[in-house]
XYZ file of C-alpha atoms in Angstrom:
598
model
C 2.408 -54.072 -35.661
C -0.551 -55.883 -36.330
C -0.081 -59.634 -37.778
C -0.254 -60.091 -41.288
C -3.145 -62.328 -41.318
C -5.259 -58.865 -39.919
C -3.371 -56.507 -41.523
C -3.968 -57.906 -45.128
C -7.620 -59.004 -44.740
C -8.551 -57.447 -48.129
C -11.076 -55.219 -47.242
C -8.913 -53.424 -44.759
C -6.297 -53.034 -47.052
C -8.673 -51.198 -49.512
C -10.879 -49.019 -47.327
C -7.099 -47.949 -46.213
C -5.727 -47.321 -49.516
C -8.953 -44.858 -50.378
C -8.602 -43.281 -47.118
C -4.821 -43.058 -47.195
C -5.551 -41.403 -51.058
C -8.290 -39.218 -49.846
C -5.590 -37.547 -47.593
C -3.311 -36.391 -49.332
C -5.265 -35.567 -53.096
C -4.686 -32.254 -53.405
C -6.725 -30.544 -51.936
C -7.364 -32.975 -49.342
C -10.951 -34.755 -49.398
C -10.753 -35.276 -45.292
C -14.426 -36.074 -45.272
C -13.746 -38.948 -47.882
C -10.930 -40.141 -45.363
C -13.199 -40.185 -42.306
C -15.775 -42.168 -44.011
C -13.371 -44.549 -44.756
C -11.971 -45.006 -41.905
C -15.153 -45.633 -40.238
C -16.431 -48.219 -42.260
C -13.282 -50.153 -41.026
C -15.822 -50.846 -37.527
C -18.426 -52.305 -39.717
C -16.695 -55.197 -40.124
C -15.849 -56.004 -36.288
C -12.085 -55.572 -36.575
C -9.449 -57.907 -34.300
C -8.179 -55.068 -31.013
C -5.193 -54.290 -33.390
C -6.629 -53.079 -36.250
C -9.950 -51.313 -34.144
C -6.733 -49.627 -32.130
C -4.645 -47.904 -34.766
C -8.285 -47.297 -36.694
C -9.214 -45.100 -33.902
C -5.455 -43.565 -33.704
C -5.911 -42.423 -37.897
C -9.469 -41.181 -37.076
C -8.326 -39.316 -34.076
C -5.243 -37.747 -35.914
C -6.930 -36.887 -38.685
C -9.875 -35.005 -37.127
C -7.507 -33.632 -34.829
C -5.106 -32.053 -37.329
C -7.299 -31.797 -40.380
C -11.078 -30.717 -38.886
C -12.627 -29.109 -36.039
C -14.323 -31.766 -34.487
C -12.491 -31.850 -31.375
C -15.167 -34.458 -29.685
C -15.566 -36.774 -31.930
C -10.946 -36.377 -31.878
C -10.946 -37.148 -28.801
C -12.785 -40.397 -28.312
C -11.288 -41.697 -30.958
C -7.295 -40.661 -29.432
C -9.098 -41.935 -25.858
C -10.137 -44.964 -27.166
C -6.508 -45.843 -29.222
C -4.595 -45.379 -25.442
C -7.256 -47.540 -24.010
C -6.969 -50.769 -26.369
C -3.671 -50.241 -27.217
C -2.740 -50.597 -22.961
C -4.278 -53.711 -23.237
C -2.358 -55.681 -25.913
C 1.544 -56.643 -25.450
C 3.901 -55.786 -28.462
C 1.909 -52.608 -30.204
C 4.607 -49.880 -28.689
C 3.963 -47.725 -31.855
C 0.253 -47.496 -32.168
C -0.170 -47.202 -27.936
C 2.590 -44.164 -27.398
C 1.570 -42.692 -30.551
C -2.107 -42.282 -29.649
C -0.287 -41.309 -25.854
C 1.894 -37.935 -27.426
C -0.925 -37.374 -30.200
C -3.568 -37.798 -27.405
C -1.768 -35.133 -24.536
C -0.944 -32.558 -27.302
C -4.848 -33.199 -28.083
C -5.269 -32.444 -24.336
C -2.994 -29.533 -24.370
C -4.540 -27.875 -26.825
C -8.375 -27.957 -24.948
C -6.292 -26.242 -22.285
C -7.112 -29.522 -20.577
C -3.217 -29.793 -19.315
C -4.514 -32.057 -15.777
C -5.824 -34.770 -18.130
C -2.303 -34.833 -20.408
C -0.075 -35.064 -17.321
C -1.071 -38.437 -16.147
C -1.260 -39.639 -19.711
C 2.368 -38.951 -20.753
C 3.494 -40.050 -16.918
C 1.814 -43.194 -17.256
C 3.875 -43.688 -20.938
C 6.949 -43.086 -20.150
C 6.154 -45.099 -17.031
C 5.674 -48.375 -19.081
C 8.288 -47.479 -22.257
C 11.433 -47.892 -20.604
C 11.816 -50.859 -23.115
C 11.340 -48.789 -26.387
C 13.900 -45.741 -26.367
C 13.153 -43.574 -29.457
C 9.278 -43.929 -27.590
C 10.870 -43.426 -24.107
C 13.129 -40.165 -24.552
C 10.076 -38.670 -26.656
C 7.934 -38.790 -23.951
C 10.093 -37.621 -21.831
C 10.759 -34.073 -23.891
C 7.074 -33.978 -24.665
C 6.043 -33.877 -20.809
C 9.006 -31.693 -19.684
C 7.610 -29.674 -22.513
C 4.126 -29.351 -20.738
C 6.045 -28.224 -17.874
C 7.751 -25.745 -19.266
C 4.912 -24.128 -20.930
C 3.036 -24.022 -17.424
C 5.936 -22.388 -16.148
C 6.835 -24.803 -13.429
C 10.490 -25.061 -15.216
C 12.089 -26.886 -12.077
C 9.634 -30.552 -12.579
C 10.832 -30.022 -16.421
C 14.734 -29.820 -15.187
C 13.851 -32.860 -13.228
C 12.493 -34.516 -16.548
C 15.182 -33.744 -18.735
C 17.922 -34.434 -16.593
C 16.288 -38.459 -15.752
C 16.192 -38.058 -20.007
C 20.118 -37.519 -19.904
C 20.509 -40.104 -17.012
C 18.654 -42.240 -19.410
C 19.939 -41.180 -22.732
C 23.376 -41.984 -20.947
C 22.372 -45.920 -19.862
C 21.041 -46.601 -23.356
C 24.433 -44.439 -25.319
C 23.362 -41.605 -26.785
C 25.638 -39.829 -25.997
C 23.890 -37.618 -28.923
C 20.322 -37.668 -27.089
C 22.125 -37.337 -23.586
C 23.823 -33.699 -24.873
C 19.929 -32.287 -26.136
C 19.179 -33.770 -23.080
C 21.312 -31.375 -21.240
C 21.287 -28.371 -23.591
C 17.422 -28.141 -23.240
C 17.742 -28.245 -19.769
C 20.680 -25.673 -20.054
C 18.079 -23.665 -21.440
C 15.167 -23.940 -18.828
C 18.428 -23.138 -16.574
C 19.328 -19.960 -18.086
C 15.540 -18.511 -18.017
C 15.651 -19.186 -14.095
C 18.640 -17.340 -13.970
C 20.004 -20.294 -12.176
C 23.905 -19.186 -13.376
C 25.704 -21.288 -10.654
C 24.108 -24.832 -12.367
C 24.065 -23.477 -15.843
C 28.041 -22.844 -16.003
C 28.863 -26.622 -15.192
C 26.364 -27.719 -17.394
C 27.772 -25.719 -20.558
C 30.890 -27.233 -19.527
C 30.011 -30.163 -19.452
C 27.732 -29.833 -22.807
C 30.874 -28.659 -23.939
C 33.033 -31.763 -23.708
C 30.135 -34.136 -24.603
C 29.568 -31.509 -28.117
C 32.837 -31.603 -29.320
C 33.928 -35.825 -27.991
C 30.808 -37.156 -30.063
C 31.617 -39.053 -33.086
C 28.320 -39.599 -35.752
C 26.904 -37.704 -38.420
C 27.791 -34.691 -39.506
C 24.740 -32.607 -39.321
C 23.679 -33.679 -36.254
C 27.275 -32.702 -34.555
C 26.669 -29.284 -36.104
C 23.186 -28.815 -34.640
C 24.422 -29.632 -31.318
C 27.019 -27.019 -31.405
C 24.886 -24.339 -32.906
C 22.079 -25.371 -29.927
C 25.632 -25.017 -27.553
C 26.364 -21.809 -29.449
C 23.329 -20.102 -29.309
C 23.203 -20.589 -25.465
C 26.484 -19.537 -24.893
C 25.583 -15.842 -26.962
C 21.950 -15.590 -25.284
C 23.356 -15.820 -21.703
C 26.105 -12.884 -23.142
C 23.848 -11.534 -24.503
C 20.948 -11.121 -21.543
C 24.492 -10.217 -18.946
C 24.866 -7.729 -21.599
C 27.944 -8.160 -22.783
C 27.923 -7.481 -25.737
C 32.174 -7.240 -26.846
C 32.845 -10.636 -25.240
C 30.164 -12.295 -26.711
C 31.912 -11.319 -29.656
C 34.101 -14.146 -30.055
C 31.005 -17.414 -29.531
C 29.038 -15.086 -32.219
C 31.351 -15.741 -34.698
C 31.794 -19.621 -33.608
C 27.758 -20.020 -34.489
C 27.716 -17.632 -37.506
C 30.734 -20.529 -39.188
C 28.927 -23.219 -37.351
C 25.628 -22.655 -39.233
C 27.188 -21.981 -42.712
C 29.405 -25.464 -41.970
C 25.690 -26.792 -41.235
C 24.180 -25.334 -44.580
C 26.556 -26.885 -47.084
C 25.702 -30.315 -45.281
C 23.612 -32.659 -47.623
C 20.479 -33.995 -45.830
C 20.717 -37.483 -47.101
C 22.087 -39.009 -43.959
C 22.500 -42.746 -42.921
C 19.667 -43.162 -39.868
C 21.387 -43.496 -36.922
C 21.225 -47.267 -35.476
C 20.371 -46.175 -31.430
C 16.520 -46.041 -31.740
C 17.489 -43.301 -28.789
C 19.113 -41.208 -30.918
C 16.246 -40.394 -33.523
C 16.113 -37.072 -33.251
C 16.768 -33.190 -34.120
C 16.467 -30.530 -32.200
C 15.518 -28.100 -35.172
C 15.903 -28.362 -39.288
C 18.360 -27.019 -40.658
C 16.228 -23.842 -41.959
C 15.071 -23.060 -38.353
C 18.659 -22.909 -37.238
C 19.226 -20.464 -39.915
C 17.142 -17.916 -39.188
C 18.098 -18.370 -35.356
C 21.184 -17.223 -35.727
C 20.219 -14.801 -37.987
C 17.882 -13.685 -34.647
C 20.417 -13.861 -32.424
C 23.187 -11.760 -34.679
C 20.466 -9.253 -34.642
C 20.150 -9.143 -30.993
C 24.026 -8.523 -30.886
C 23.496 -5.978 -33.643
C 20.759 -4.018 -31.584
C 22.660 -3.849 -28.176
C 25.642 -3.539 -29.780
C 24.024 -0.287 -31.728
C 24.916 -1.126 -34.822
C 21.730 -0.699 -36.202
C 22.604 -0.518 -40.366
C 23.715 -4.201 -39.251
C 20.833 -5.279 -37.338
C 18.827 -4.013 -40.264
C 20.346 -6.311 -43.252
C 19.815 -8.941 -41.071
C 16.165 -8.700 -39.813
C 15.709 -8.618 -43.355
C 16.888 -11.382 -44.374
C 15.901 -13.336 -41.576
C 11.641 -12.193 -42.367
C 12.488 -13.424 -45.761
C 13.493 -16.631 -44.795
C 10.431 -16.835 -42.557
C 7.904 -15.615 -45.224
C 9.158 -18.562 -47.176
C 9.578 -21.203 -44.041
C 5.765 -20.021 -43.563
C 4.428 -21.045 -46.737
C 5.420 -24.452 -46.434
C 4.996 -25.121 -42.042
C 3.186 -23.515 -39.535
C 5.316 -24.206 -36.657
C 4.660 -22.217 -33.524
C 8.460 -21.196 -33.498
C 9.019 -19.812 -36.945
C 5.974 -17.263 -34.931
C 7.784 -16.516 -32.068
C 11.115 -15.733 -34.043
C 9.085 -13.726 -36.095
C 8.016 -11.795 -32.935
C 11.180 -10.964 -31.514
C 12.898 -10.388 -34.927
C 9.783 -7.606 -35.580
C 10.552 -6.901 -31.216
C 14.352 -5.574 -31.796
C 13.707 -3.711 -34.585
C 11.012 -1.913 -33.880
C 13.326 -0.702 -30.960
C 15.940 0.128 -34.241
C 13.132 1.749 -35.968
C 12.859 4.199 -32.987
C 16.230 5.260 -32.726
C 17.062 6.029 -36.228
C 14.422 8.292 -36.804
C 11.051 5.560 -38.168
C 8.802 6.248 -35.313
C 6.225 5.673 -38.624
C 7.397 2.371 -39.678
C 8.527 1.087 -36.162
C 4.383 1.755 -35.621
C 3.266 -0.373 -38.505
C 6.032 -3.059 -37.101
C 3.938 -3.010 -33.710
C 1.002 -2.933 -35.403
C 1.689 -6.493 -37.328
C 3.339 -8.022 -33.443
C -0.303 -7.430 -32.526
C -1.844 -9.342 -35.654
C 0.048 -12.087 -34.868
C -0.248 -12.127 -31.198
C -4.099 -11.811 -31.943
C -3.598 -15.386 -33.559
C -2.266 -17.374 -30.882
C -3.287 -16.700 -27.431
C 0.356 -18.348 -26.198
C 2.691 -15.651 -28.433
C 0.380 -13.026 -26.741
C 0.462 -14.249 -23.074
C 4.561 -14.116 -23.413
C 4.905 -10.799 -25.297
C 2.557 -8.958 -24.192
C 4.476 -7.039 -22.159
C 7.440 -6.554 -24.598
C 4.583 -5.349 -27.190
C 3.475 -2.845 -23.955
C 7.160 -1.944 -23.259
C 7.807 -1.160 -27.265
C 4.740 0.851 -27.351
C 5.639 3.066 -24.022
C 9.235 3.453 -26.117
C 7.167 5.025 -28.779
C 5.305 6.866 -27.227
C 8.617 8.639 -25.376
C 9.314 9.565 -29.124
C 6.660 11.543 -29.794
C 6.571 13.110 -26.375
C 3.003 11.401 -24.967
C 4.082 11.389 -21.762
C 1.128 10.122 -19.856
C 0.496 7.193 -22.636
C 3.816 6.137 -21.794
C 3.452 5.892 -18.343
C 0.403 4.101 -18.333
C 2.007 1.565 -21.015
C 5.232 1.074 -18.515
C 3.596 0.392 -15.656
C 0.687 -2.012 -18.067
C 4.024 -3.395 -19.143
C 5.535 -3.988 -15.493
C 1.986 -5.605 -14.198
C 2.394 -8.706 -16.794
C 6.337 -9.534 -15.861
C 8.376 -11.618 -14.042
C 11.438 -11.630 -15.954
C 13.741 -9.237 -14.009
C 15.882 -8.402 -16.501
C 12.583 -6.928 -18.562
C 11.401 -5.983 -15.826
C 14.419 -3.703 -15.204
C 14.475 -2.398 -18.679
C 10.775 -0.821 -18.725
C 10.965 0.337 -14.624
C 14.853 2.748 -16.177
C 12.154 4.021 -18.596
C 9.971 4.955 -16.939
C 12.093 6.904 -14.788
C 13.496 8.532 -18.118
C 9.878 9.726 -18.454
C 9.408 10.524 -14.671
C 12.878 12.859 -15.312
C 11.208 14.624 -17.952
C 7.983 15.928 -17.082
C 10.019 17.196 -13.818
C 6.943 17.043 -11.546
C 6.841 13.325 -10.337
C 9.610 13.141 -7.985
C 8.448 10.867 -4.617
C 7.523 7.951 -7.672
C 11.053 8.748 -9.810
C 13.171 8.530 -5.764
C 10.802 5.037 -5.590
C 11.943 3.823 -8.792
C 15.663 4.849 -8.917
C 16.187 2.921 -5.247
C 14.692 -0.262 -7.267
C 17.697 0.288 -9.366
C 20.225 1.799 -7.545
C 23.794 0.590 -9.645
C 25.515 1.063 -6.773
C 23.989 -1.323 -4.249
C 21.950 -4.101 -4.989
C 20.958 -4.258 -8.737
C 18.734 -6.018 -9.261
C 20.178 -8.747 -12.313
C 23.578 -9.174 -13.625
C 23.547 -7.285 -16.659
C 26.121 -4.839 -17.951
C 24.321 -3.103 -20.440
C 21.687 -2.659 -17.977
C 23.850 -1.450 -14.577
C 25.385 1.011 -16.886
C 21.799 2.682 -18.343
C 20.971 2.969 -14.744
C 24.136 5.221 -13.944
C 23.377 7.240 -17.256
C 19.830 7.557 -15.625
C 21.310 8.957 -12.080
C 23.386 10.760 -14.979
C 20.511 12.824 -16.783
C 18.371 13.417 -13.088
C 21.630 15.383 -11.473
C 22.005 16.873 -14.640
C 18.291 18.469 -14.729
C 18.968 19.429 -10.928
C 21.917 20.959 -11.062
C 24.155 18.664 -9.152
C 26.820 19.015 -12.179
C 30.055 17.223 -10.020
C 27.647 14.130 -8.872
C 26.396 13.747 -12.920
C 29.774 14.020 -14.123
C 30.876 11.101 -11.740
C 27.626 9.049 -12.786
C 28.609 9.810 -16.467
C 32.030 8.703 -15.861
C 30.947 5.598 -14.584
C 28.461 4.941 -17.920
C 31.430 5.569 -20.262
C 34.085 3.190 -18.004
C 31.546 0.731 -18.470
C 30.017 1.020 -22.356
C 33.295 1.271 -23.754
C 34.214 -2.108 -21.644
C 31.689 -3.487 -23.997
C 31.181 -1.443 -26.757
C 27.999 -0.238 -25.869
C 27.766 2.261 -28.697
C 23.888 3.746 -27.628
C 25.360 4.429 -24.526
C 28.835 5.620 -25.302
C 27.109 8.542 -27.121
C 24.168 9.367 -25.263
C 27.088 9.436 -22.071
C 29.583 11.783 -24.000
C 26.899 14.207 -24.952
C 25.399 14.496 -21.789
C 28.798 15.380 -20.660
C 29.036 18.094 -23.573
C 26.417 19.273 -22.360
C 27.058 19.658 -18.826
C 30.711 21.281 -19.968
C 29.006 23.891 -21.967
C 27.101 24.601 -19.416
C 30.261 25.308 -16.908
C 32.153 27.079 -19.337
C 34.918 24.779 -20.232
C 34.521 24.889 -23.901
C 37.107 23.320 -24.799
C 36.504 20.134 -22.512
C 32.860 20.294 -24.319
C 33.938 20.151 -27.800
C 36.133 16.742 -27.167
C 32.985 15.088 -25.963
C 30.513 16.416 -28.360
C 32.253 15.759 -31.842
C 33.059 11.939 -30.679
C 29.286 11.732 -30.058
C 28.124 13.120 -32.794
C 30.868 10.366 -34.802
C 29.246 7.722 -32.806
C 25.275 8.429 -33.321
C 26.401 9.874 -37.257
C 27.362 5.728 -37.237
C 25.130 3.756 -35.475
C 22.651 6.005 -36.496
C 21.185 7.516 -33.504
C 18.961 10.546 -34.501
C 17.903 12.296 -31.393
C 21.740 12.273 -30.661
C 22.490 13.799 -33.713
C 19.863 16.354 -33.280
C 21.219 17.136 -29.668
C 24.993 17.196 -30.970
C 24.728 19.669 -33.877
C 22.590 22.100 -31.422
C 25.379 21.548 -28.551
C 27.872 22.287 -31.435
C 26.003 24.767 -33.079
C 26.416 26.706 -29.414
C 29.697 25.659 -28.989
C 31.059 27.636 -32.227
C 28.787 30.465 -31.823
C 30.253 31.121 -28.677
C 33.540 30.878 -29.706
C 33.195 32.865 -32.112
C 33.593 29.945 -35.234
C 30.969 31.490 -37.153
C 31.373 29.227 -40.381
C 31.718 26.009 -37.955
C 28.317 27.609 -36.500
C 26.446 28.049 -39.486
C 27.048 24.253 -41.040
C 26.082 22.995 -36.992
C 22.619 24.729 -37.422
C 22.225 23.857 -40.930
C 22.632 19.875 -39.787
C 20.181 20.923 -37.135
C 17.519 22.108 -39.310
C 17.700 18.762 -41.434
C 17.843 16.842 -38.409
C 14.567 18.243 -37.028
C 12.942 18.356 -40.482
C 13.736 14.839 -40.661
C 11.637 13.929 -37.668
C 9.602 16.580 -37.705
C 8.072 14.823 -40.715
C 8.475 11.767 -38.846
C 6.297 12.644 -35.641
C 3.488 13.848 -37.993
C 3.600 10.640 -40.160
C 3.487 8.311 -37.324
C 0.939 10.352 -35.264
C -1.284 11.046 -38.385
C -1.659 6.668 -38.846
C -4.700 5.081 -37.304
C -2.721 2.804 -35.561
C -1.258 5.550 -33.609
C -4.277 5.074 -31.251
C -2.549 2.195 -29.652
C -1.292 4.295 -27.823
C -3.920 4.239 -25.416
C -4.646 0.338 -25.474
C -3.735 -0.688 -21.315
C -5.364 -4.141 -21.363
C -6.782 -7.275 -22.721
C -6.156 -8.113 -26.433
C -4.766 -5.760 -28.987
C -7.748 -3.922 -30.447
C -7.795 -5.223 -34.218
C -9.471 -1.557 -35.478
C -8.083 0.831 -35.676
C -9.644 4.538 -36.444
C -8.030 7.127 -38.914
C -6.582 10.409 -36.941
C -7.179 13.652 -38.067
C -4.097 14.542 -37.795
C -0.856 14.657 -34.813
C -2.520 15.490 -31.703
C 1.342 15.291 -29.827
C 3.593 18.660 -28.996
C 6.472 19.122 -30.718
C 8.391 21.286 -28.630
C 10.446 18.166 -27.754
C 11.495 17.409 -31.379
C 12.745 21.580 -32.232
């Protein structure tokens, strides 16, 4: 802090008061605020006032204007001058923090790192700033995908917090490290770390909101770990705990007493952001499990909450939440037969990515994957292949890579003339040998793809073996969509083999499950089979009823197909490189074959 005589000069107090008045006006009068702060230098102020004013000017220019050069000059001067002044920690470390943030925004990451390292080195006697700067440098390394350096820094932070007597902040550092280890797939390190975190969180007796927010962080990691592993049934107890935890937090008041330990002055996420996050992981679970109406319900709630939050807060994490929610609901729409809506939501993701280069970098592969899935749904197989190929070139994420390869294999199977490429892909996702990921769900899907290929090749016994394996795995973890797909395909095989009773035993539950999801394609397939089955068995009434159902599903899908292909956004299927196009040319009408639907 500046000394009393330095801060109570009348000219200084007057200029500072005016600057703050202009900054907080509605709307803010930033130019006048800057003039007032610049006027301070006319009085040749002492070093403390000079450094603080440079920091204030740099912050205002950085946050509220596009004058990045002037902002940089003031922030660099604040950091330089404040280092020469003893007992001036708040200005010194805030200058380092904001200057580093500014450098990162200007893509000058190599300039940010030495500033943060120096600030960390000289802040060990200032617990709040030391922890905050460690978090900031760890985040910078994580954004650069240098997760090893980020984990090392978080480990240093955890040990420092322990020495400083803050188990709360120690848990925050360790949970953050656990999150990065999950991203790196270092599961052997994740399990003992999460066990330790669970013990710390349960034993810590402190502020109720802080304790519950630690539990939310811990449970979110556990739930996403299960979902990454495709264990939709096993995750249910954790997910239920998480939902109860967020309900508890929403009843607690924010008028808390600040911690006495300066190392504990941290929040993981605001309460409102945590609510959205819990909705998000619930949507992820519902989508994987095949409870698509539930996924829709929670997506609507989360997006409504996000719209309210974004009016007050432009935090980048809110846009990330929005994109991930949209990615999941788009997949649901494609299953439920709402392709036109899915396409408009894909366009919405494109617009969000247009506004943020980092968001686009992190979600480009997912965007092309979604377009590939849309292309399959409208029978544009060449475009689907191009989209999946583009997505594969953009991702290093093993689960996403496996998901894309599985879908690309289904495209090659449908095309029927891409044997060499197909066998090359199938070798890389062999569920019986060296499967590339630990995901239960993806391995079950790989068995299904093998069964589908064997069916098309007329190798029915082999197809049955693969599909029974899929059924066994999908039943174990309540993977409803895979169960429905496997049942209807087995029903088709038994029908071809002339075993009508066994075929009926498969198709009826497939239809029931597909109606519950609801999965429009499986309903269409099942109703066609039921029509043929009942006809073959001489059940005229039942055959007529199934034929009527098939006709209804066909009409719904056909109308949706025409609506989707008529949208200007349909042209996105041709985009495979660079940023997504901003404008779309209107289509004259659908240009794709409807044969696959009828």
